[in-house]
mmCIF file of C-alpha atoms in Angstrom:
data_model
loop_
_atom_site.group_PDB
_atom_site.id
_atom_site.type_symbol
_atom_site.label_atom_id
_atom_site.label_comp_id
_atom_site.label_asym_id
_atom_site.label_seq_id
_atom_site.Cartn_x
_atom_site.Cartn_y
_atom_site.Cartn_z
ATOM 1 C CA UNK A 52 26.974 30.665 54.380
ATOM 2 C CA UNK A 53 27.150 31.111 50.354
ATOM 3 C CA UNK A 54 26.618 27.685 48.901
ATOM 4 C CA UNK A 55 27.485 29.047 45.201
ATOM 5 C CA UNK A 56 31.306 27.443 45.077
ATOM 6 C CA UNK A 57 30.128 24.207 46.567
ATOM 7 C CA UNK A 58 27.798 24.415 43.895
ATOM 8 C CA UNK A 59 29.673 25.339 41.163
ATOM 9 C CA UNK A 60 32.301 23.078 42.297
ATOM 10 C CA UNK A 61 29.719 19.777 42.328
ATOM 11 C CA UNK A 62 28.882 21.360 39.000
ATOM 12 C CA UNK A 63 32.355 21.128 37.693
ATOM 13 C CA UNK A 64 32.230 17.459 38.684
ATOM 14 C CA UNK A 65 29.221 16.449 37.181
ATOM 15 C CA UNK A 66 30.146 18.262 34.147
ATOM 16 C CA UNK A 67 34.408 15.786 34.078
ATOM 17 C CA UNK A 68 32.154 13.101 35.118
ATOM 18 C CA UNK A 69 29.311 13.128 32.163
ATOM 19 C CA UNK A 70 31.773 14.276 29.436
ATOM 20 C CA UNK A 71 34.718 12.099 30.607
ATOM 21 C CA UNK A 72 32.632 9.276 30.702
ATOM 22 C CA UNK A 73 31.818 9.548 27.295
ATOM 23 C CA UNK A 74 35.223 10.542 26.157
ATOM 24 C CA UNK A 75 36.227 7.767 28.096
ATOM 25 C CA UNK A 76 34.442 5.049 26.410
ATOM 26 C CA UNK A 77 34.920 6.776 23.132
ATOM 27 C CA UNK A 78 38.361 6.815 23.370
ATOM 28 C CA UNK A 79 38.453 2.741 24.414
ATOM 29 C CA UNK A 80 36.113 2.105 21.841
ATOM 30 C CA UNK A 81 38.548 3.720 19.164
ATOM 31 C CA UNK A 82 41.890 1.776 20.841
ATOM 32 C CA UNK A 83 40.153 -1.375 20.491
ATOM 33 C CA UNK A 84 39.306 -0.963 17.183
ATOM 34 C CA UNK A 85 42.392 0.653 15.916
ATOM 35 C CA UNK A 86 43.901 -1.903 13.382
ATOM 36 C CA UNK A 87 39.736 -1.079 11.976
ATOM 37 C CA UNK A 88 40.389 2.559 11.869
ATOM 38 C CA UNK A 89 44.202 2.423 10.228
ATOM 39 C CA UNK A 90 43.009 -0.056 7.833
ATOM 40 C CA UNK A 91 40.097 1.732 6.474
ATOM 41 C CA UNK A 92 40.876 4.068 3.138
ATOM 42 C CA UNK A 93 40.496 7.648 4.478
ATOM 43 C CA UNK A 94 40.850 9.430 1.428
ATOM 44 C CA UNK A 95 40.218 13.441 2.597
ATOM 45 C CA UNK A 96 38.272 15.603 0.148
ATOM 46 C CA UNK A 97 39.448 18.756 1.460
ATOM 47 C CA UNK A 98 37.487 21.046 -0.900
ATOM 48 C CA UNK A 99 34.201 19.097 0.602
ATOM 49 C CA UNK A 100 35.274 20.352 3.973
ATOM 50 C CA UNK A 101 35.815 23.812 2.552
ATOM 51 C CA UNK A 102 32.763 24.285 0.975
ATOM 52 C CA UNK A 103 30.890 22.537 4.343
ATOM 53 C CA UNK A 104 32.161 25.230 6.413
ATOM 54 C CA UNK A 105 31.588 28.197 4.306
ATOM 55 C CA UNK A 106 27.650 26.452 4.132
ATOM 56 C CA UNK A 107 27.569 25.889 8.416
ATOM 57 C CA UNK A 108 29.045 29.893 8.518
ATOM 58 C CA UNK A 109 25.985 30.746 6.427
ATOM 59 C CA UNK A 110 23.529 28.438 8.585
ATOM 60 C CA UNK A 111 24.992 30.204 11.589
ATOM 61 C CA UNK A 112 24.609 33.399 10.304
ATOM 62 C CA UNK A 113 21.020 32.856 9.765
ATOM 63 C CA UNK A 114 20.442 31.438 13.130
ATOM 64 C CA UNK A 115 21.657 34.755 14.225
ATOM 65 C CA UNK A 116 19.681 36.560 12.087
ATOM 66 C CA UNK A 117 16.324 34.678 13.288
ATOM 67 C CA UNK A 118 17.676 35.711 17.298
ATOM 68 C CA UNK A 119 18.345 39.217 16.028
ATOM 69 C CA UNK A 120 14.636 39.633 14.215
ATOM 70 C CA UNK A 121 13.292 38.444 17.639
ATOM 71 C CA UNK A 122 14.956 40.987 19.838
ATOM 72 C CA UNK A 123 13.536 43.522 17.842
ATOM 73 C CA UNK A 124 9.875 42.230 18.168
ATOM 74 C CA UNK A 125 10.605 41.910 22.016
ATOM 75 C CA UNK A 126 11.753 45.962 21.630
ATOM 76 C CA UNK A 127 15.249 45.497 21.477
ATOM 77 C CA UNK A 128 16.770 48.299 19.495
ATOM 78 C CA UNK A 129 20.155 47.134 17.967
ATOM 79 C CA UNK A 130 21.825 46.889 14.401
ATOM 80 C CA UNK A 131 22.371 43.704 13.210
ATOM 81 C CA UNK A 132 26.655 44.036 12.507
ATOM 82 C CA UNK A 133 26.597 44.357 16.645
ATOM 83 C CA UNK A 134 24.145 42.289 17.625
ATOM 84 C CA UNK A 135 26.114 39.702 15.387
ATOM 85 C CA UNK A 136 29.517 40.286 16.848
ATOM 86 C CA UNK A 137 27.859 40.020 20.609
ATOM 87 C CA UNK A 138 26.742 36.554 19.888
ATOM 88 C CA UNK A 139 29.761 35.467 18.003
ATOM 89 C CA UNK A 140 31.478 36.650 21.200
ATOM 90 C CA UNK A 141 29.446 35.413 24.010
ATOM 91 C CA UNK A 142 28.915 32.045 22.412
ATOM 92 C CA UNK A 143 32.595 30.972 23.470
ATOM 93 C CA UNK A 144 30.716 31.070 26.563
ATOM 94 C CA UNK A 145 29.379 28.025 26.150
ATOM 95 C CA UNK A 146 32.678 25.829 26.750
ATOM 96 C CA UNK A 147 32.808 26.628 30.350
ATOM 97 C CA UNK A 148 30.323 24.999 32.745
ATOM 98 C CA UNK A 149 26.340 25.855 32.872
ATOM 99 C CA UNK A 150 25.108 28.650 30.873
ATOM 100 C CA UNK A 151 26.121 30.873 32.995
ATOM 101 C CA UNK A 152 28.770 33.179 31.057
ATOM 102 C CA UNK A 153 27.414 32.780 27.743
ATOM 103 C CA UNK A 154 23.894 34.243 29.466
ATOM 104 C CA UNK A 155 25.593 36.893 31.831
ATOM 105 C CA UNK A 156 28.266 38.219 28.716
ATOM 106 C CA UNK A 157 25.056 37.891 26.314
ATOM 107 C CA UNK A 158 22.869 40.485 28.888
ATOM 108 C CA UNK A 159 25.986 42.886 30.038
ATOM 109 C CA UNK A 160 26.984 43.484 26.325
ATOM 110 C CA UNK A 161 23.647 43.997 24.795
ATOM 111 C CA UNK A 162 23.150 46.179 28.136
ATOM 112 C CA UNK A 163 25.423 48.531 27.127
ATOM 113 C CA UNK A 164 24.145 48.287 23.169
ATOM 114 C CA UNK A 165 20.829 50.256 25.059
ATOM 115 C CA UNK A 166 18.635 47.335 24.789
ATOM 116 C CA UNK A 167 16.469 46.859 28.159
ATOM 117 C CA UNK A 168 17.706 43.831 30.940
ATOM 118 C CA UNK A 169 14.393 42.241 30.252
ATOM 119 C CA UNK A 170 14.699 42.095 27.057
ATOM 120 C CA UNK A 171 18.711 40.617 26.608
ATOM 121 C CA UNK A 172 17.656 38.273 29.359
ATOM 122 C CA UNK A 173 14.115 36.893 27.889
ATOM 123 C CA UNK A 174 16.296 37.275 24.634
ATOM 124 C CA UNK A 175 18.184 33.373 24.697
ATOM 125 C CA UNK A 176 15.537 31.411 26.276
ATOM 126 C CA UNK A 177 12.379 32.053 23.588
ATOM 127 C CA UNK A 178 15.380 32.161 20.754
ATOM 128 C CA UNK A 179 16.495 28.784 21.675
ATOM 129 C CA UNK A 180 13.570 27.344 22.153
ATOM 130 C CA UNK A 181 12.132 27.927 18.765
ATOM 131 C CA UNK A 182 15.635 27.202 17.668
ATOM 132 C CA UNK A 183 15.642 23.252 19.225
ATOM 133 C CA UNK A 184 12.522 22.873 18.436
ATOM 134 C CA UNK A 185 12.790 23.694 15.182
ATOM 135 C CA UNK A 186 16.092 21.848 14.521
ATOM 136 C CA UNK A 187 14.244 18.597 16.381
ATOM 137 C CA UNK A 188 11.753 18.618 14.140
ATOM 138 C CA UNK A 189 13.486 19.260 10.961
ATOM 139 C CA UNK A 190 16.297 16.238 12.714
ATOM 140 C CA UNK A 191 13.253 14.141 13.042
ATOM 141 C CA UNK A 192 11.750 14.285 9.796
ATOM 142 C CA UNK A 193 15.341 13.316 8.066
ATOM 143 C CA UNK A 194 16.007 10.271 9.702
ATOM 144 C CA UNK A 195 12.924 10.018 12.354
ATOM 145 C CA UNK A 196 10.943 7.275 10.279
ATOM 146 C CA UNK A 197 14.524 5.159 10.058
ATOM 147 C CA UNK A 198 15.001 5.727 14.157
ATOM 148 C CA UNK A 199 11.637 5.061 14.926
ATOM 149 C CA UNK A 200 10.707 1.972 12.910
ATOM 150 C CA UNK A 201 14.184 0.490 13.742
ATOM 151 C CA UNK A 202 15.316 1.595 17.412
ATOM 152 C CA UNK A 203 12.352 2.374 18.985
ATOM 153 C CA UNK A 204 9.507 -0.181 17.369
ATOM 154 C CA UNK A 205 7.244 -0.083 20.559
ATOM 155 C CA UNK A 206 6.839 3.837 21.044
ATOM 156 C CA UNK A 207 5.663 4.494 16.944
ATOM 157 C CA UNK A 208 2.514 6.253 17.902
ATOM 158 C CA UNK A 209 3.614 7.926 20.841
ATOM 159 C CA UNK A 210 6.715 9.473 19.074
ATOM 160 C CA UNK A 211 4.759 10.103 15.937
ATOM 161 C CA UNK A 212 1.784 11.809 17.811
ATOM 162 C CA UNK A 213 4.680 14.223 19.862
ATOM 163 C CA UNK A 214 6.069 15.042 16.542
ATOM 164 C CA UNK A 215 2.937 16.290 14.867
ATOM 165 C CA UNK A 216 1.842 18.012 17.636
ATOM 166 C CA UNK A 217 5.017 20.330 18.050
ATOM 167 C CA UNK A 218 5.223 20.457 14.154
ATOM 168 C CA UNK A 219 1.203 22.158 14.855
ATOM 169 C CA UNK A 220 2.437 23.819 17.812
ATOM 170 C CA UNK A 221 4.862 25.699 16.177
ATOM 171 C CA UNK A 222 3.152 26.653 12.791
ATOM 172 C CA UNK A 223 -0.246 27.356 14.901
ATOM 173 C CA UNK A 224 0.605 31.409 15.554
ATOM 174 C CA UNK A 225 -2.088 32.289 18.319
ATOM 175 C CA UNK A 226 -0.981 29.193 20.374
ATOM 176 C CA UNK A 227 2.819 30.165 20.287
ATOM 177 C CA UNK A 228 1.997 33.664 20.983
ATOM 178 C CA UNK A 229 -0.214 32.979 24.145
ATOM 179 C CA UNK A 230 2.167 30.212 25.119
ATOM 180 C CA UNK A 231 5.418 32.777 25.104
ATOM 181 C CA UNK A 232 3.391 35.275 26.369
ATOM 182 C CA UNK A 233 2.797 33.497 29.725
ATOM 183 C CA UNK A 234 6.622 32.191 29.652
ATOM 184 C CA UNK A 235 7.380 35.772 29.946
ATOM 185 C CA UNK A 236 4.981 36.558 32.050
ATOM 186 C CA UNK A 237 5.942 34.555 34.607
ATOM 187 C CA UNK A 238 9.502 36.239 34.713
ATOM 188 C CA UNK A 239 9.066 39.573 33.291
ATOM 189 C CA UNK A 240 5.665 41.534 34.354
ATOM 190 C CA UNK A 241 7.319 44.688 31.950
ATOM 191 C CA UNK A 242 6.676 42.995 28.860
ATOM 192 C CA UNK A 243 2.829 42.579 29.057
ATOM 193 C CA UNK A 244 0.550 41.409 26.223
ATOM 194 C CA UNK A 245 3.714 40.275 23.958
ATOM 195 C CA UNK A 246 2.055 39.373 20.586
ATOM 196 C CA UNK A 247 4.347 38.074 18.089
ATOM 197 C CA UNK A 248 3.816 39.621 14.250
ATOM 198 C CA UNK A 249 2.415 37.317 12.066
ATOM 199 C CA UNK A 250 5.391 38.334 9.646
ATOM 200 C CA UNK A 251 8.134 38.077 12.021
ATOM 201 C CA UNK A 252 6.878 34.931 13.309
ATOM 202 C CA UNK A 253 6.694 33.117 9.955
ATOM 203 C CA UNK A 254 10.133 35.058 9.076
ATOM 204 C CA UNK A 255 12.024 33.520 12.439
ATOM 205 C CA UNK A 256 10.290 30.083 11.883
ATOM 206 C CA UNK A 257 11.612 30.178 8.192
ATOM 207 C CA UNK A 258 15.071 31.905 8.801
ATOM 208 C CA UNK A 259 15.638 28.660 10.902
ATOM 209 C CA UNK A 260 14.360 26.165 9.324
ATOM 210 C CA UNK A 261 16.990 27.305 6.925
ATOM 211 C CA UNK A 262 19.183 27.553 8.613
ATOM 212 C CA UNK A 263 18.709 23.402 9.959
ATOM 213 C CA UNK A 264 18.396 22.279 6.690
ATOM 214 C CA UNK A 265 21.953 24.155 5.145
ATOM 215 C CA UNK A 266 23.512 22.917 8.854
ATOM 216 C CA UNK A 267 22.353 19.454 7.960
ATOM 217 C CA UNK A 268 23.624 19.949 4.476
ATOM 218 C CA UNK A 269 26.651 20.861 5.215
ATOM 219 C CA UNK A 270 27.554 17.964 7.818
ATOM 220 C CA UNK A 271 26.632 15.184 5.672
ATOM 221 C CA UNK A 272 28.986 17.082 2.608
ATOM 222 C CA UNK A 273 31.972 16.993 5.821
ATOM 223 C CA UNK A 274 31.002 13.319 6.717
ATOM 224 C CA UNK A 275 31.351 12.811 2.892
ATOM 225 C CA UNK A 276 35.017 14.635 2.595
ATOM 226 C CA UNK A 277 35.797 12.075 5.468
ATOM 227 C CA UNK A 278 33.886 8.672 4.174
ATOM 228 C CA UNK A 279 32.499 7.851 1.130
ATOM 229 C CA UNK A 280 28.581 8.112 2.197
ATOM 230 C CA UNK A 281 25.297 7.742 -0.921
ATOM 231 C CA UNK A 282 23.427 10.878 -1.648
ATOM 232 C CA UNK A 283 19.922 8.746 0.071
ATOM 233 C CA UNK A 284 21.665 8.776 2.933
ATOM 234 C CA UNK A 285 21.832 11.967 3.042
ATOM 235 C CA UNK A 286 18.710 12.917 4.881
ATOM 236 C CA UNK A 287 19.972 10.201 7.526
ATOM 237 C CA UNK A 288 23.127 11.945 7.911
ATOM 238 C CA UNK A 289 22.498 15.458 8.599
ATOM 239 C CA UNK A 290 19.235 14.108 10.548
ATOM 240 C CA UNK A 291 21.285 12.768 12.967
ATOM 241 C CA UNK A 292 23.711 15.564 13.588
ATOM 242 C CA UNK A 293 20.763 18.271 14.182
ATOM 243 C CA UNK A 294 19.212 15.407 16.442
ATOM 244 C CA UNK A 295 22.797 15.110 18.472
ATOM 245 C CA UNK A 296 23.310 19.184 18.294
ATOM 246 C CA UNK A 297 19.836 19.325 20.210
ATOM 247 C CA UNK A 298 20.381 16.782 22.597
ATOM 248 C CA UNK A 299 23.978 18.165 23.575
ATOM 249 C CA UNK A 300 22.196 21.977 23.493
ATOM 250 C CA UNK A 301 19.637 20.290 26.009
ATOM 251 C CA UNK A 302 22.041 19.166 28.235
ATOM 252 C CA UNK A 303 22.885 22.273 30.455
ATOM 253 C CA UNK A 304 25.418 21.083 32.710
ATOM 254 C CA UNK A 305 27.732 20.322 29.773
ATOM 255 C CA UNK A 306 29.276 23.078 28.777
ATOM 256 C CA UNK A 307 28.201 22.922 24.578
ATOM 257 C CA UNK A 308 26.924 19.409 24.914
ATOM 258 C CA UNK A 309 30.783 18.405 24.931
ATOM 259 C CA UNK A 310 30.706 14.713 24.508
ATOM 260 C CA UNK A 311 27.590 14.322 24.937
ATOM 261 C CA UNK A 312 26.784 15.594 21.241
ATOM 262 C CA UNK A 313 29.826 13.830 20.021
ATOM 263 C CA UNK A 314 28.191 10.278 21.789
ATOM 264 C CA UNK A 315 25.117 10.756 20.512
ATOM 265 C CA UNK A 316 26.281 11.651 16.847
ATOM 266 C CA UNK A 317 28.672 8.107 17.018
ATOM 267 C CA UNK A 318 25.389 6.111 17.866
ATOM 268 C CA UNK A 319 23.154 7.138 15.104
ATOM 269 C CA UNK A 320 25.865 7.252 12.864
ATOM 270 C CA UNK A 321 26.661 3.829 13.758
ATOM 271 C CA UNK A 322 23.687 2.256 12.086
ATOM 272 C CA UNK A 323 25.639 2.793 8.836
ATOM 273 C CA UNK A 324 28.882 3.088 9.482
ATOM 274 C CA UNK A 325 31.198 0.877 12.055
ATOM 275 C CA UNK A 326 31.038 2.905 15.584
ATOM 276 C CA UNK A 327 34.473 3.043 15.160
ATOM 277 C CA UNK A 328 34.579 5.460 12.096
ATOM 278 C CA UNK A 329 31.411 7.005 13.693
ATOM 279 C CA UNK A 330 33.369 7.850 16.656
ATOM 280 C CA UNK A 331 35.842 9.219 14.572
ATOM 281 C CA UNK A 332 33.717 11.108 12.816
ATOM 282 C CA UNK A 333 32.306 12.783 15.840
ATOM 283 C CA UNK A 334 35.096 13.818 17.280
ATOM 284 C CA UNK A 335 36.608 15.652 14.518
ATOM 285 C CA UNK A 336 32.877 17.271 13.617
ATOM 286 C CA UNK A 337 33.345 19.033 16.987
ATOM 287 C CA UNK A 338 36.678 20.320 15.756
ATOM 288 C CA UNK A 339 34.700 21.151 12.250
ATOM 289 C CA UNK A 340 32.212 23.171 13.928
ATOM 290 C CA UNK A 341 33.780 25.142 17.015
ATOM 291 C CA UNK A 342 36.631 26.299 13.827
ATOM 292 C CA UNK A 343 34.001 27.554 11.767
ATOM 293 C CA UNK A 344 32.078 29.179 14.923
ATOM 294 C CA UNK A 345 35.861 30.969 15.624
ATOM 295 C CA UNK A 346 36.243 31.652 11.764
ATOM 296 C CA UNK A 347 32.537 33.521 11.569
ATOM 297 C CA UNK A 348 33.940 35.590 14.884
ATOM 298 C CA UNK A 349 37.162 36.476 13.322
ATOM 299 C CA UNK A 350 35.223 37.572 10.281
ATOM 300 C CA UNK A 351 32.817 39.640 12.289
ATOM 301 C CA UNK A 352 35.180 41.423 14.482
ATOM 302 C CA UNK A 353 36.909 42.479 11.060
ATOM 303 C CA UNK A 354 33.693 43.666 9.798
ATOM 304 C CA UNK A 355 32.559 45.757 12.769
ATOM 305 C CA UNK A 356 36.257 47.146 13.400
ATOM 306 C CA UNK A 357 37.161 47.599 10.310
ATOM 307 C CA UNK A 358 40.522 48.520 10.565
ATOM 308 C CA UNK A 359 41.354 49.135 6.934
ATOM 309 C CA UNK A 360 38.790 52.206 7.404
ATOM 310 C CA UNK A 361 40.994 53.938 9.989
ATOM 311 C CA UNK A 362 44.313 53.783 7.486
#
């Protein structure tokens, strides 16, 4: 008997049931609060949105470019304007449930771009986890010492000590290589003895740690085109949207962390900000960001089509 539908089906439920839940009490919290929400003075700085989404295209674009560096060191052969416009593609993906299609789209494309199955499929899982925990860390040291000291008191050391260690982890090359060596290993006996370059390591590591900082940039000048917010809170702003973006990137089941990123987000922004605005401010930073991921796609198609070149 196949089991996949029931599966998928019990995944489609769990997936209404976490996100609608949130949604859910979201959405009360806003109706209760409404005469909070109309009374408050949105004023809209629409060039701070502008210039926020040209930043979180760039950020993206980075990201990409850290996945794209790593392919080749894994022996993937592809030029960057493709590999690009693959990603941009398959990352739609993410809005149905699992990982599944983003994953499956991400191989079968970069299949027929003549780079090895091994490779497309070992491809996503070292990428993003150097990606989350990079953007962790970088989401930790923003606004970590103001979550630590004030919502979680009894667990300073033990938080502090996890930090520092991944922080080492990551920067300590021969531990990373051995450690994503036996990762792949375990899956993929083809790619034996994988030994990151020293430069390409360092390059990744830096092309995303970028990349989180202009992301984190870039949310707290959107937050500001929405709310008045200080420059010092600044760090505590885009902190807590690269802590939220990991935690809903974490949570597989929900297809790209929808509502659980946006619950998250409303929480930590709460501490300055009634969680009525902050749940208004989550919801439309999910609009904010899947619009610029759609704007970067348009752009790339045009670029790889070109169909002004045709004429």
């Amino acid at each position: 008997m196949d089991t996949k539908p029931i599966k998928r089906f019990f995944s489609l439920l769990l997936f209404i049931g976490i996100a609608g839940g949130i949604f859910y009490f979201m959405f009360r919290k806003i109706a209760a609060d409404w005469p909070i929400i109309t009374s408050f003075p949105w004023e809209i700085n629409w060039a701070s949105i502008i210039l926020s989404s040209g930043l979180s295209g760039v950020a993206n674009i980075l990201n990409l470019k850290a996945a794209h560096i790593l392919c080749e060191v894994l022996g993937g052969r592809i030029s960057f304007s493709r590999f690009l416009y693959i990603s941009c593609i398959t990352r739609t993906g993410r809005y149905l449930p699992g990982r599944l299609w983003h994953l499956v789209g991400f191989t079968i494309l970069l299949n027929r771009e003549g780079v090895k199955k091994s490779v497309s499929l070992i491809l996503p899982v070292l990428y993003q986890g150097l990606m989350v925990a990079t953007f962790w860390l970088i989401g930790l040291f923003l606004c970590g010492p103001f979550i630590i000291t004030r919502l979680l008191p009894e667990s300073l050391w033990f938080a502090s000590v996890v930090t520092i260690g991944l922080f080492l982890a990551l920067l300590f090359l021969p531990f990373s290589s051995n450690l994503l060596n036996y990762l792949i290993n375990l899956r993929y006996k083809e790619i034996r003895n994988f030994s990151f370059p020293q430069k390409a390591y360092y390059t990744i590591l830096g092309l995303l740690t970028l990349s989180g900082l202009i992301y984190s940039g870039a949310f707290f000048i959107f937050a500001s085109g929405l709310i008045e917010f200080s420059i010092k809170e600044a760090p505590f702003i885009g902190g807590s949207f690269l802590l939220a973006y990991v935690i809903g990137w974490m949570v597989f089941i929900v297809p790209g962390g929808l509502g659980v990123r946006e619950g998250v987000l409303a929480f930590l922004l709460s501490q300055w900000i009634p969680l009525a605005l902050s749940n208004i401010v989550a919801l439309i930073a999910r609009v904010w960001m899947v619009g610029v991921e759609f704007i970067i796609l348009l752009g790339v198609w045009i670029w790889v089509s070109n169909p002004w070149k045709r004429k």
